[in-house]
Coordinates of C-alpha atoms in Angstrom, one line a residue:
Y1 CA -3.7 20.3 -41.8
S2 CA -4.3 23.7 -40.3
Y3 CA -7.6 25.5 -39.7
E4 CA -8.7 29.0 -38.9
V5 CA -10.9 29.1 -35.9
T6 CA -12.9 32.3 -35.1
E7 CA -13.4 33.0 -31.4
L8 CA -16.9 34.1 -30.4
L9 CA -17.6 37.6 -29.1
P10 CA -17.5 38.0 -25.3
S11 CA -20.7 36.9 -23.6
D12 CA -23.2 39.7 -22.6
S13 CA -25.0 37.4 -20.2
D14 CA -25.4 38.3 -16.5
E15 CA -24.9 34.7 -15.4
I16 CA -22.0 33.9 -13.2
V17 CA -21.2 30.2 -12.4
G18 CA -19.1 29.2 -9.4
V19 CA -17.5 25.7 -9.8
D20 CA -16.1 23.9 -6.8
L21 CA -13.7 21.0 -7.7
G22 CA -13.3 18.1 -5.4
V23 CA -12.6 14.4 -4.8
K24 CA -16.1 13.2 -3.8
N25 CA -17.5 14.7 -7.0
L26 CA -15.4 16.2 -9.9
A27 CA -17.3 19.5 -9.8
V28 CA -20.4 21.1 -8.2
T29 CA -21.8 24.3 -9.6
S30 CA -23.4 27.2 -7.8
S31 CA -26.7 26.3 -9.5
G32 CA -26.6 22.9 -7.9
V33 CA -25.4 20.8 -10.9
V34 CA -23.2 17.9 -9.8
Y35 CA -20.7 16.3 -12.0
K36 CA -19.9 12.9 -10.5
N37 CA -16.4 11.4 -10.0
I38 CA -15.9 9.2 -13.1
N39 CA -13.4 7.2 -11.1
K40 CA -16.2 5.8 -8.9
S41 CA -18.2 4.5 -11.9
A42 CA -18.6 0.8 -12.4
R43 CA -16.8 0.9 -15.7
V44 CA -13.7 2.5 -14.3
R45 CA -13.7 0.4 -11.1
Q46 CA -13.9 -2.8 -13.3
L47 CA -10.9 -1.7 -15.4
E48 CA -8.9 -0.7 -12.2
K49 CA -9.7 -4.2 -10.8
R50 CA -8.6 -5.9 -14.0
L51 CA -5.4 -3.7 -14.1
H52 CA -4.5 -4.7 -10.5
H53 CA -5.0 -8.4 -11.3
L54 CA -2.8 -8.2 -14.4
Q55 CA -0.1 -6.3 -12.5
R56 CA 0.0 -9.0 -9.8
Q57 CA 0.2 -11.7 -12.5
V58 CA 3.2 -10.0 -14.1
A59 CA 5.0 -9.5 -10.8
R60 CA 4.5 -13.2 -10.0
K61 CA 5.8 -14.3 -13.4
Y62 CA 8.9 -12.1 -13.1
E63 CA 9.7 -13.8 -9.8
D64 CA 9.0 -17.3 -11.2
N65 CA 11.4 -16.7 -14.2
K66 CA 14.1 -15.0 -12.1
Q67 CA 17.6 -16.5 -12.9
D68 CA 20.8 -15.6 -11.0
N69 CA 19.2 -12.4 -9.7
K70 CA 18.2 -11.4 -13.2
Y71 CA 14.6 -11.0 -14.3
I72 CA 13.8 -12.8 -17.6
K73 CA 11.0 -11.3 -19.8
T74 CA 9.1 -14.2 -21.4
E75 CA 6.6 -14.0 -24.2
N76 CA 3.8 -14.4 -21.6
I77 CA 5.1 -11.4 -19.6
R78 CA 5.2 -9.3 -22.8
K79 CA 1.6 -10.3 -23.6
L80 CA 0.5 -9.3 -20.0
E81 CA 2.4 -6.0 -20.2
Y82 CA 0.7 -5.2 -23.5
Q83 CA -2.8 -5.8 -21.9
I84 CA -1.7 -3.5 -19.0
K85 CA -0.7 -0.8 -21.5
L86 CA -4.1 -1.1 -23.2
I87 CA -6.0 -0.7 -19.9
H88 CA -3.9 2.3 -18.9
R89 CA -4.8 3.9 -22.3
R90 CA -8.5 3.1 -21.9
L91 CA -8.6 4.7 -18.4
K92 CA -6.7 7.7 -19.7
N93 CA -9.2 8.1 -22.6
I94 CA -12.2 7.7 -20.3
R95 CA -11.0 10.4 -17.9
N96 CA -10.0 12.7 -20.8
T97 CA -13.3 12.4 -22.6
Y98 CA -15.2 13.0 -19.3
I99 CA -13.3 16.2 -18.6
H100 CA -14.0 17.4 -22.2
Q101 CA -17.7 16.7 -21.7
V102 CA -17.9 18.5 -18.3
T103 CA -15.9 21.6 -19.4
Y104 CA -18.0 21.9 -22.6
D105 CA -21.2 21.6 -20.5
L106 CA -20.0 24.5 -18.3
V107 CA -19.3 26.9 -21.2
K108 CA -22.0 26.0 -23.8
T109 CA -24.6 28.3 -22.2
K110 CA -22.1 31.2 -22.4
P111 CA -22.3 32.6 -18.9
R112 CA -20.5 36.0 -18.2
Y113 CA -18.0 34.5 -15.8
I114 CA -17.0 31.0 -14.7
V115 CA -15.2 31.1 -11.3
I116 CA -12.9 28.3 -10.0
E117 CA -10.3 28.2 -7.3
D118 CA -6.5 28.3 -7.8
L119 CA -6.0 24.8 -6.3
N120 CA -2.6 24.0 -4.7
V121 CA -2.6 20.5 -6.2
S122 CA 1.1 19.8 -5.3
G123 CA 0.2 20.5 -1.7
M124 CA -2.9 18.4 -1.9
L125 CA -0.9 15.4 -3.2
K126 CA 1.0 15.3 0.1
N127 CA -2.1 13.8 1.7
K128 CA -1.2 10.1 1.4
H129 CA -4.8 9.1 1.9
L130 CA -6.1 11.2 -1.0
S131 CA -3.1 11.5 -3.3
K132 CA -4.2 8.8 -5.7
A133 CA -7.8 10.1 -5.9
I134 CA -6.5 13.7 -6.5
Q135 CA -4.2 12.5 -9.3
Q136 CA -7.1 10.6 -11.0
Q137 CA -9.3 13.8 -11.0
E138 CA -6.7 15.6 -13.1
F139 CA -7.5 19.1 -11.9
Y140 CA -4.7 20.7 -13.9
K141 CA -6.2 19.2 -17.2
F142 CA -9.7 20.4 -16.1
R143 CA -8.4 24.0 -15.7
Q144 CA -6.4 23.7 -19.0
Y145 CA -9.5 22.5 -21.0
L146 CA -11.8 25.0 -19.3
T147 CA -9.4 27.9 -20.1
Y148 CA -9.3 27.4 -23.8
K149 CA -13.0 26.6 -24.1
C150 CA -13.8 29.8 -22.2
Q151 CA -11.6 31.8 -24.6
F152 CA -13.3 30.2 -27.6
Y153 CA -16.9 30.8 -26.3
G154 CA -16.2 34.4 -25.1
V155 CA -16.6 33.5 -21.4
R156 CA -14.3 35.0 -18.9
L157 CA -12.6 32.5 -16.5
V158 CA -12.0 34.0 -13.1
I159 CA -9.4 32.2 -10.9
A160 CA -10.2 32.9 -7.2
D161 CA -7.2 33.6 -5.0
R162 CA -5.6 30.5 -3.6
F163 CA -6.1 31.7 0.0
Y164 CA -9.8 32.4 -0.6
A165 CA -11.4 30.0 1.9
S166 CA -14.5 29.2 -0.1
S167 CA -15.3 26.1 1.9
K168 CA -15.1 27.8 5.3
I169 CA -17.2 30.9 4.5
C170 CA -21.0 31.0 4.9
S171 CA -22.5 31.8 1.5
C172 CA -25.5 33.3 3.3
C173 CA -24.1 35.7 5.9
G174 CA -20.4 35.7 5.2
A175 CA -19.2 34.4 8.5
K176 CA -16.1 32.3 8.4
R177 CA -15.5 29.1 10.3
T178 CA -12.0 28.7 11.8
S179 CA -11.8 25.0 10.9
L180 CA -13.7 22.5 8.6
S181 CA -12.5 18.9 8.5
L182 CA -12.7 16.9 5.3
S183 CA -15.2 14.5 6.9
E184 CA -17.8 17.3 7.4
R185 CA -19.9 17.0 4.2
T186 CA -22.5 19.5 5.5
Y187 CA -21.6 23.1 6.1
I188 CA -23.2 24.5 9.3
C189 CA -22.9 28.2 9.9
P190 CA -22.3 29.1 13.6
E191 CA -23.7 32.5 13.1
C192 CA -26.9 32.2 11.0
G193 CA -27.5 28.5 11.2
L194 CA -27.3 27.8 7.5
K195 CA -27.1 24.1 6.6
M196 CA -25.8 23.3 3.1
D197 CA -23.8 20.7 1.3
R198 CA -20.2 21.9 1.8
D199 CA -19.3 21.7 -2.0
L200 CA -22.5 23.6 -3.0
N201 CA -21.7 26.2 -0.3
A202 CA -18.2 26.6 -1.7
A203 CA -19.5 26.9 -5.3
V204 CA -22.0 29.7 -4.2
N205 CA -19.1 31.5 -2.5
L206 CA -17.1 31.3 -5.8
E207 CA -20.1 32.8 -7.6
N208 CA -20.2 35.6 -5.1
Y209 CA -16.5 36.1 -5.6
G210 CA -17.2 36.5 -9.4
R211 CA -20.0 39.0 -8.7
R212 CA -17.6 41.2 -6.6
E213 CA -15.1 41.0 -9.5
L214 CA -17.8 42.0 -11.9
A215 CA -18.8 45.0 -9.7
R216 CA -15.2 46.0 -9.4
V217 CA -14.5 46.2 -13.2
S218 CA -17.9 47.7 -14.1

């Protein structure tokens, strides 16, 4: 079946929403709304634990049924592998549904601009301590879903330059810190003394980025 979908007219709102994506939380907006990391929820943790247990069971059964350096796939192994497949599907659906919910929540009020960063995901994945968590957040899918929802709702999606240091800039006075470690969860400005959650500070900077963009095109 095919359907005709009419896009809504561009938003005439003055609202600009900066959205900072991260690992601790999926997203934090410049208005202070926090979208938690679904992978830290009890439901997902329980499924991950069950998945790990089944994978270890399969590995053991393959070793137990090994004959002449050949792995024999028994009926029990097939059953376990089917259960593993189902859990992978459930986890994928949970994450996918959550990203749909969050991106819809961002666009439903029809702000003028939504501003996000152009994340270097491939570079981020090189961090062996965070690579799994980054993969699970599915930033590419988040941007993909947000892009088409913005088009449909008449919201302009602004992608901040990859080298825009939203986390290191003070959202109050504009001073820039030379370094900011991942362990520092509170941004402290050396110039004006601002103390703010680092993700919220980054989101406000992205909102400011959008306001400059709006002033430039007006």
